[in-house]
Coordinates of C-alpha atoms in Angstrom, one line a residue:
Chain V
M179 CA -3.4 46.2 53.2
Q180 CA -4.1 49.7 51.8
G181 CA -2.0 52.7 52.0
T182 CA 0.1 55.1 50.1
E183 CA 3.4 53.1 50.3
Q184 CA 5.2 52.6 47.1
P185 CA 5.2 48.9 45.9
A186 CA 8.3 47.0 46.7
A187 CA 11.1 47.5 44.3
P188 CA 11.0 44.9 41.5
T189 CA 13.6 42.2 41.6
T190 CA 14.4 42.5 38.0
D191 CA 14.2 45.3 35.5
A192 CA 11.8 43.6 33.2
Y193 CA 8.0 42.9 33.3
A194 CA 7.1 39.2 33.6
P195 CA 5.6 37.9 30.3
T196 CA 2.1 36.6 30.5
G197 CA -0.1 34.7 28.1
R198 CA -1.4 37.8 26.5
T199 CA 1.9 39.7 26.3
V200 CA 3.7 37.0 24.4
P201 CA 3.0 37.5 20.7
T202 CA 1.9 34.5 18.6
R203 CA 4.4 35.6 16.0
S204 CA 7.5 37.8 15.6
A205 CA 8.3 37.0 19.2
D206 CA 11.8 38.3 18.6
R207 CA 10.4 41.8 18.2
A208 CA 8.8 41.7 21.7
S209 CA 10.6 43.2 24.8
Y210 CA 9.7 43.4 28.4
D211 CA 12.5 45.7 29.4
K212 CA 11.3 48.3 31.8
E213 CA 13.7 51.0 30.7
L214 CA 12.7 50.5 27.1
V215 CA 9.0 50.5 27.9
H216 CA 9.4 53.7 29.9
A217 CA 11.3 55.4 27.1
I218 CA 8.6 54.6 24.6
L219 CA 5.9 55.7 26.9
D220 CA 7.6 59.0 27.8
E221 CA 8.2 59.9 24.2
G222 CA 4.4 60.0 23.6
Y223 CA 1.4 61.7 25.0
V224 CA -1.5 60.2 23.0
C225 CA -2.5 56.6 23.7
H226 CA -5.3 54.5 22.3
L227 CA -7.4 53.2 25.1
G228 CA -9.5 50.1 24.5
F229 CA -12.3 48.8 26.7
V230 CA -15.4 46.7 26.2
R231 CA -18.9 48.2 26.1
D232 CA -21.9 45.9 25.6
G233 CA -19.6 43.1 24.6
A234 CA -18.0 45.1 21.8
P235 CA -14.6 46.8 21.7
V236 CA -14.2 50.6 21.8
V237 CA -10.9 52.3 21.1
L238 CA -10.5 56.0 21.9
P239 CA -7.5 58.3 21.6
T240 CA -6.7 60.1 24.8
L241 CA -3.8 61.8 26.6
Y242 CA -1.8 59.9 29.2
G243 CA 1.0 60.5 31.7
R244 CA 3.4 58.2 33.6
V245 CA 4.5 58.4 37.2
G246 CA 6.8 55.5 38.0
E247 CA 5.0 52.3 37.3
R248 CA 1.6 53.9 37.0
L249 CA -0.1 55.4 33.9
Y250 CA -2.9 57.9 34.2
V251 CA -5.6 59.0 31.8
H252 CA -8.2 61.6 32.6
G253 CA -11.5 62.9 31.3
S254 CA -14.8 64.4 32.2
T255 CA -16.5 62.7 35.1
G256 CA -19.3 62.2 32.5
S257 CA -17.3 60.4 29.9
R258 CA -18.1 56.8 29.3
P259 CA -14.9 54.9 30.2
L260 CA -14.4 57.1 33.3
R261 CA -17.9 56.4 34.5
M262 CA -17.5 52.7 33.7
A263 CA -14.4 52.5 35.8
G264 CA -16.2 53.8 38.8
Q265 CA -19.2 51.6 38.4
A266 CA -18.4 48.3 37.0
A267 CA -16.6 45.3 38.5
P268 CA -14.8 43.4 35.7
E269 CA -15.6 39.7 35.3
G270 CA -13.9 37.7 38.1
R271 CA -13.1 40.7 40.2
A272 CA -15.0 42.1 43.2
E273 CA -13.6 45.6 43.1
P274 CA -14.8 48.4 40.7
G275 CA -12.6 49.0 37.7
L276 CA -12.5 48.9 34.0
A277 CA -10.6 46.2 32.0
V278 CA -8.5 48.1 29.5
C279 CA -5.8 47.8 27.0
L280 CA -3.7 50.9 26.6
T281 CA -1.5 51.1 23.5
V282 CA 1.2 53.7 22.5
T283 CA 2.8 53.6 19.1
H284 CA 5.6 55.6 17.5
V285 CA 6.2 55.3 13.7
D286 CA 9.9 55.6 12.9
G287 CA 10.1 54.7 9.2
L288 CA 8.5 53.4 6.1
V289 CA 10.2 50.2 5.0
L290 CA 9.8 49.9 1.2
A291 CA 10.9 46.4 0.0
R292 CA 11.1 45.3 -3.6
S293 CA 8.3 42.9 -3.0
A294 CA 4.9 44.2 -1.8
F295 CA 4.8 41.4 0.7
H296 CA 7.9 42.6 2.6
H297 CA 6.7 46.2 3.0
S298 CA 6.7 47.2 6.6
I299 CA 6.9 50.0 9.1
N300 CA 9.7 50.6 11.6
Y301 CA 7.9 51.3 14.9
R302 CA 8.0 51.1 18.7
S303 CA 4.9 50.3 20.6
V304 CA 3.9 49.5 24.1
V305 CA 0.8 47.5 25.0
V306 CA -0.5 47.6 28.6
H307 CA -3.2 45.2 29.8
G308 CA -4.9 45.6 33.1
V309 CA -7.8 47.0 35.2
A310 CA -8.0 50.8 35.4
H311 CA -9.2 52.3 38.7
Q312 CA -10.6 55.8 39.5
V313 CA -8.1 57.8 41.5
T314 CA -9.8 59.1 44.6
D315 CA -6.8 60.3 46.7
P316 CA -6.6 64.2 46.1
E317 CA -2.8 64.3 46.2
E318 CA -2.5 61.4 43.7
K319 CA -5.0 63.1 41.4
R320 CA -3.1 66.4 41.5
A321 CA 0.2 64.5 40.7
A322 CA -1.5 62.6 37.9
L323 CA -2.8 65.8 36.3
D324 CA 0.6 67.4 36.5
A325 CA 2.1 64.3 34.9
L326 CA -0.5 64.5 32.1
V327 CA 0.4 68.1 31.4
D328 CA 4.1 67.5 31.7
H329 CA 3.9 64.5 29.3
V330 CA 2.8 66.8 26.5
V331 CA 5.4 69.5 27.2
P332 CA 8.0 68.7 30.0
G333 CA 8.1 71.6 32.4
R334 CA 4.7 73.0 31.5
A335 CA 2.7 71.9 34.7
A336 CA 4.8 74.3 36.8
D337 CA 4.1 77.1 34.3
S338 CA 0.3 77.0 34.4
R339 CA -2.5 77.6 36.8
P340 CA -3.2 74.4 38.7
A341 CA -6.7 73.0 38.7
N342 CA -9.0 74.5 41.2
T343 CA -11.5 72.7 43.4
K344 CA -14.3 72.9 40.7
E345 CA -12.1 71.8 37.9
L346 CA -10.8 68.9 40.0
A347 CA -14.3 67.8 40.9
A348 CA -15.2 67.8 37.1
T349 CA -12.2 65.7 36.2
A350 CA -11.9 62.0 36.7
V351 CA -8.5 60.3 36.6
L352 CA -7.9 56.6 35.9
R353 CA -4.9 54.8 37.1
L354 CA -3.4 51.7 35.3
D355 CA -0.5 49.9 36.9
L356 CA 2.3 48.8 34.7
E357 CA 2.3 45.1 35.4
E358 CA 1.2 43.3 32.3
V359 CA 3.3 45.1 29.8
S360 CA 5.2 44.5 26.5
A361 CA 7.0 46.6 24.0
K362 CA 7.2 45.6 20.3
L363 CA 9.5 47.1 17.8
R364 CA 10.9 46.8 14.3
T365 CA 14.1 48.5 13.4
G366 CA 16.5 48.2 10.5
G367 CA 16.3 48.0 6.7
V368 CA 14.4 46.0 4.1
N369 CA 14.2 42.2 4.3
D370 CA 13.7 41.1 0.7
E371 CA 14.0 37.6 -0.7
P372 CA 17.4 36.9 -2.2
E373 CA 15.8 36.3 -5.7
D374 CA 14.2 39.8 -5.6
L375 CA 17.4 41.7 -5.1
A376 CA 18.0 42.3 -8.8
L377 CA 14.5 43.7 -9.4
P378 CA 14.6 47.3 -10.7
H379 CA 12.5 48.7 -7.7
W380 CA 13.9 51.2 -5.3
A381 CA 14.2 49.8 -1.8
G382 CA 15.1 51.3 1.5
V383 CA 13.7 53.1 4.5
V384 CA 12.1 56.5 4.6
P385 CA 12.5 58.0 8.2
V386 CA 9.4 59.4 9.8
R387 CA 9.5 61.7 12.8
R388 CA 7.2 64.1 14.8
E389 CA 8.0 67.7 14.0
Y390 CA 7.0 70.8 15.9
G391 CA 6.2 74.0 14.1
T392 CA 6.7 77.6 15.4
P393 CA 4.5 78.1 18.4
L394 CA 1.6 80.4 17.7
A395 CA 0.9 82.7 20.6
D396 CA -2.6 83.5 21.8
A397 CA -3.6 87.0 20.9
D398 CA -4.4 88.0 24.5
L399 CA -1.1 87.2 26.2
A400 CA -0.4 89.2 29.2
P401 CA 2.1 92.0 28.4
G402 CA 5.7 90.9 28.6
T403 CA 5.0 87.1 28.3
G404 CA 7.7 85.6 26.2
L405 CA 8.1 82.2 24.8
P406 CA 9.2 79.9 27.7
G407 CA 12.5 78.0 27.3
Y408 CA 10.9 74.6 27.4
L409 CA 9.0 75.5 24.2
A410 CA 12.0 76.9 22.4
E411 CA 13.8 73.5 23.1
L412 CA 10.9 71.4 21.6
Chain L
M108 CA -9.1 66.6 25.2
Q109 CA -11.0 69.8 26.0
G110 CA -11.5 73.2 24.3
T111 CA -13.2 75.1 21.7
E112 CA -15.7 73.4 19.4
Q113 CA -15.8 73.1 15.7
P114 CA -19.4 72.6 14.7
A115 CA -19.9 69.9 12.1
A116 CA -21.2 71.1 8.7
P117 CA -24.6 69.5 7.8
T118 CA -24.4 67.3 4.8
T119 CA -26.5 64.7 3.1
D120 CA -23.4 62.6 2.2
A121 CA -22.9 61.4 5.8
Y122 CA -22.9 58.2 7.9
A123 CA -26.0 57.7 9.9
P124 CA -25.2 58.3 13.6
T125 CA -25.8 55.4 16.0
G126 CA -25.9 55.0 19.8
R127 CA -22.2 54.3 19.9
T128 CA -21.1 56.9 17.4
V129 CA -22.7 59.8 19.2
P130 CA -20.3 60.9 21.9
T131 CA -21.7 61.5 25.4
R132 CA -19.9 64.9 25.5
S133 CA -18.4 67.4 23.1
A134 CA -21.0 66.2 20.6
D135 CA -20.4 69.3 18.5
R136 CA -16.9 68.0 17.8
A137 CA -18.3 64.9 16.1
S138 CA -18.8 64.6 12.4
Y139 CA -20.3 62.0 10.1
D140 CA -19.3 63.6 6.9
K141 CA -18.0 61.0 4.5
E142 CA -15.6 63.3 2.7
L143 CA -14.0 64.4 6.1
V144 CA -13.9 60.7 7.3
H145 CA -12.2 59.7 4.0
A146 CA -9.7 62.5 4.2
I147 CA -8.6 61.6 7.7
L148 CA -8.4 57.9 6.9
D149 CA -6.4 58.6 3.7
E150 CA -3.9 60.7 5.5
G151 CA -2.8 57.8 7.7
Y152 CA -1.6 54.3 7.4
V153 CA -1.4 53.1 11.0
C154 CA -4.6 52.4 12.9
H155 CA -5.3 51.0 16.3
L156 CA -7.4 47.9 16.0
G157 CA -9.4 46.9 19.0
F158 CA -11.1 43.5 19.6
V159 CA -12.2 41.4 22.5
R160 CA -10.3 38.3 23.6
D161 CA -11.4 36.2 26.6
G162 CA -13.7 39.1 27.6
A163 CA -10.8 41.6 27.7
P164 CA -10.0 44.4 25.3
V165 CA -6.9 44.2 23.0
V166 CA -5.6 47.2 21.0
L167 CA -2.9 46.6 18.4
P168 CA -1.3 49.0 16.0
T169 CA -1.6 47.8 12.4
L170 CA -1.5 49.1 8.8
Y171 CA -4.7 49.7 6.9
G172 CA -5.9 50.7 3.5
R173 CA -9.2 52.1 2.2
V174 CA -11.0 51.2 -1.0
G175 CA -14.2 53.2 -1.3
E176 CA -16.4 52.3 1.7
R177 CA -14.2 49.4 2.8
L178 CA -11.2 49.3 5.1
Y179 CA -8.7 46.5 5.0
V180 CA -6.1 45.3 7.5
H181 CA -3.8 42.4 6.9
G182 CA -1.6 40.0 8.8
S183 CA -0.2 36.5 9.0
T184 CA -2.8 33.8 8.7
G185 CA -1.5 32.8 12.2
S186 CA -2.0 36.1 13.9
R187 CA -4.7 36.2 16.6
P188 CA -7.2 38.7 15.3
L189 CA -7.0 37.3 11.8
R190 CA -7.6 33.8 13.0
M191 CA -10.4 34.9 15.3
A192 CA -12.2 36.7 12.4
G193 CA -12.3 33.4 10.5
Q194 CA -13.5 31.3 13.3
A195 CA -15.7 33.2 15.7
A196 CA -19.3 34.3 15.2
P197 CA -19.9 37.5 17.2
E198 CA -22.7 37.5 19.7
G199 CA -26.0 37.8 18.0
R200 CA -24.7 37.0 14.5
A201 CA -24.6 33.7 12.7
E202 CA -21.8 34.5 10.2
P203 CA -18.1 34.4 11.2
G204 CA -16.4 37.6 11.9
L205 CA -14.7 39.6 14.5
A206 CA -16.3 42.6 16.3
V207 CA -13.7 45.4 16.1
C208 CA -13.2 49.0 16.6
L209 CA -10.7 50.6 14.3
T210 CA -9.4 54.1 15.2
V211 CA -7.1 56.5 13.3
T212 CA -5.8 59.6 15.0
H213 CA -3.7 62.5 13.7
V214 CA -2.2 65.0 16.2
D215 CA -2.2 68.5 14.8
G216 CA -1.2 70.7 17.6
L217 CA -0.5 71.1 21.4
V218 CA -2.9 73.5 23.0
L219 CA -1.2 75.1 25.9
A220 CA -3.7 77.1 28.0
R221 CA -2.9 79.3 31.0
S222 CA -4.8 76.9 33.2
A223 CA -3.7 73.2 33.4
F224 CA -7.4 72.3 33.1
H225 CA -7.7 73.8 29.6
H226 CA -4.7 72.1 28.1
S227 CA -5.7 70.1 25.1
I228 CA -4.6 68.7 21.8
N229 CA -5.7 69.6 18.3
Y230 CA -6.5 66.4 16.6
R231 CA -8.6 64.6 14.0
S232 CA -9.7 61.0 14.6
V233 CA -12.0 58.5 13.0
V234 CA -13.6 55.7 14.9
V235 CA -15.1 52.8 13.0
H236 CA -17.3 50.1 14.7
G237 CA -18.2 46.9 13.0
V238 CA -17.6 43.3 12.3
A239 CA -14.5 42.4 10.3
H240 CA -14.6 39.6 7.8
Q241 CA -11.9 37.6 6.2
V242 CA -11.5 38.3 2.5
T243 CA -11.7 35.1 0.5
D244 CA -12.1 36.5 -3.0
P245 CA -8.7 36.5 -4.7
E246 CA -9.3 39.6 -6.7
E247 CA -10.5 41.5 -3.6
K248 CA -7.6 40.3 -1.7
R249 CA -5.1 41.5 -4.3
A250 CA -6.8 44.9 -4.5
A251 CA -6.8 45.2 -0.7
L252 CA -3.1 44.5 -0.5
D253 CA -2.4 47.0 -3.2
A254 CA -4.5 49.5 -1.2
L255 CA -2.5 48.8 1.9
V256 CA 0.9 49.5 0.2
D257 CA -0.5 52.5 -1.6
H258 CA -1.8 53.9 1.7
V259 CA 1.8 54.0 3.0
V260 CA 3.2 55.6 -0.1
P261 CA 0.8 56.5 -2.9
G262 CA 2.0 54.9 -6.2
R263 CA 4.2 52.3 -4.5
A264 CA 2.1 49.2 -5.2
A265 CA 2.7 49.5 -9.0
D266 CA 6.5 49.9 -8.3
S267 CA 7.0 46.6 -6.4
R268 CA 6.7 42.9 -7.1
P269 CA 3.1 41.8 -6.4
A270 CA 2.5 39.0 -3.9
N271 CA 3.0 35.5 -5.3
T272 CA 0.8 32.5 -4.6
K273 CA 2.8 31.4 -1.5
E274 CA 2.8 35.0 -0.1
L275 CA -1.0 35.4 -0.7
A276 CA -1.6 32.1 1.0
A277 CA 0.4 33.3 4.0
T278 CA -1.5 36.6 4.3
A279 CA -5.0 37.0 5.7
V280 CA -6.9 40.2 4.9
L281 CA -9.8 41.5 7.0
R282 CA -12.5 43.8 5.5
L283 CA -14.4 46.3 7.6
D284 CA -17.2 48.2 6.0
L285 CA -17.5 51.9 6.6
E286 CA -21.1 51.9 8.1
E287 CA -20.9 52.9 11.7
V288 CA -18.4 55.7 11.6
S289 CA -17.7 59.0 13.2
A290 CA -14.9 61.6 13.0
K291 CA -14.0 63.7 16.0
L292 CA -11.8 66.8 15.8
R293 CA -10.5 69.8 17.7
T294 CA -9.1 72.8 16.0
G295 CA -8.3 76.4 16.9
G296 CA -6.7 78.1 19.8
V297 CA -6.7 78.1 23.6
N298 CA -10.0 78.4 25.5
D299 CA -9.0 79.9 28.8
E300 CA -11.4 81.2 31.5
P301 CA -11.8 85.1 31.2
E302 CA -10.3 85.5 34.7
D303 CA -7.1 83.6 33.7
L304 CA -6.3 85.9 30.7
A305 CA -4.1 88.2 32.8
L306 CA -2.0 85.3 34.2
P307 CA 1.7 85.6 33.2
H308 CA 1.8 82.1 31.5
W309 CA 2.6 81.8 27.8
A310 CA -0.5 80.4 26.0
G311 CA -1.0 79.3 22.4
V312 CA -0.7 76.3 20.0
V313 CA 2.4 74.4 19.0
P314 CA 1.8 72.9 15.6
V315 CA 2.6 69.1 15.3
R316 CA 3.1 67.4 12.0
R317 CA 4.6 64.2 10.5
E318 CA 7.9 64.8 8.8
Y319 CA 9.8 62.5 6.4
G320 CA 13.6 62.3 6.4
T321 CA 15.9 61.7 3.5
P322 CA 15.2 58.2 2.1
L323 CA 18.0 55.7 3.0
A324 CA 18.5 53.4 0.0
D325 CA 19.2 49.7 0.5
A326 CA 22.9 48.8 0.0
D327 CA 22.0 46.2 -2.7
L328 CA 19.9 48.3 -5.1
A329 CA 20.0 47.0 -8.7
P330 CA 22.4 49.2 -10.7
G331 CA 20.7 52.4 -12.1
T332 CA 17.9 52.3 -9.6
G333 CA 17.1 55.9 -8.8
L334 CA 14.8 57.4 -6.2
P335 CA 11.3 57.3 -7.6
G336 CA 9.3 60.5 -8.0
Y337 CA 6.6 59.5 -5.6
L338 CA 9.3 59.4 -2.8
A339 CA 10.9 62.7 -3.8
E340 CA 7.4 64.3 -3.4
L341 CA 6.7 62.9 0.1

């Protein structure tokens, strides 16, 4: 049955693990917790979208937004993955759509161990597998575009001119449901071998974070247009 | 990611464009300049590695290093892509290897236009297509692992205990030659429609950069082990 009804509320607050979301190693770093997955996704705005073209993988950086259990990416109606999602039916499926893997990664720290082998990165990542579909419903498309803008700067969508009919027609939006999802993260300090502890190498963690500089206003701002509060808070 | 274009400077020291490294749109944002590609690669240490498993795309974040015209990624000998590279022969090729797409992206700024449509991101990315091969030569493997550590913190490989025989045996290294390569970048300010300039929305660019925090030393450092100079300079 088709419609605009929201899917039934999940019975648990975790995604069900599948064959491809259970890692072959470091399984203790994997999580299926929805709250954690949402938090990682909401902290970012650039994902790496993977798809298959002529049998070979393609990975492109692109903006994304989240609305509940749905992710959205957008692009020109002429761009390759957007076109492919409208044309192709993935293997084993009758409906059009594009098999994708959407990955979001935050780097939190450089883990410098005494041994080269135990060097690592503190990070949080989310990997989403699924089939992306073109959004055709105008209301869903508008909401998705708002979400994309608000993902970059919360509050920004309401403080910009919405897309007009021509712009909406030139923009394709893909939806990817959050169903086959896992988070993976490393936190904490170095993990050296006991026999290496006495080595004279500095060891520890260098924190890494995203930093915003002073906003640079366009030269042609309308008179009296000040820096909005949501930017001052970034 | 939409907006103003940065034409690529013509150069003889460039990668040859191919069908899959020429974008379908915003072609003037693409560059094949080796110096630019190397600079983008050398500024990062986490890539997104795409490959195909059971016909579906997989995109995983992983560390990488560059030595000349070769990129290296590493992992446990038990990890999926590493095993696949040693076992599979990609379609149309007789030798073992794994068809991959390796993408590195730096976000430089949030481009906030008056119109939602012209919102964008200033970024620099490199996309490498090719077949990754397992490194079997011990000397190349050691050099690759040094490059991986030095990519995270230049100078660090020489200030850590090198991998021993057991660690080397547990680590698989993949090599990906820089042959089918393109960079893509957006720089500059907002690109609003002329009729939108009088709108009362703030417009401009918010710079984004990677910031390092104060290094947190491991509690068990050998007595007299100070913070190395290459970390103070980060």
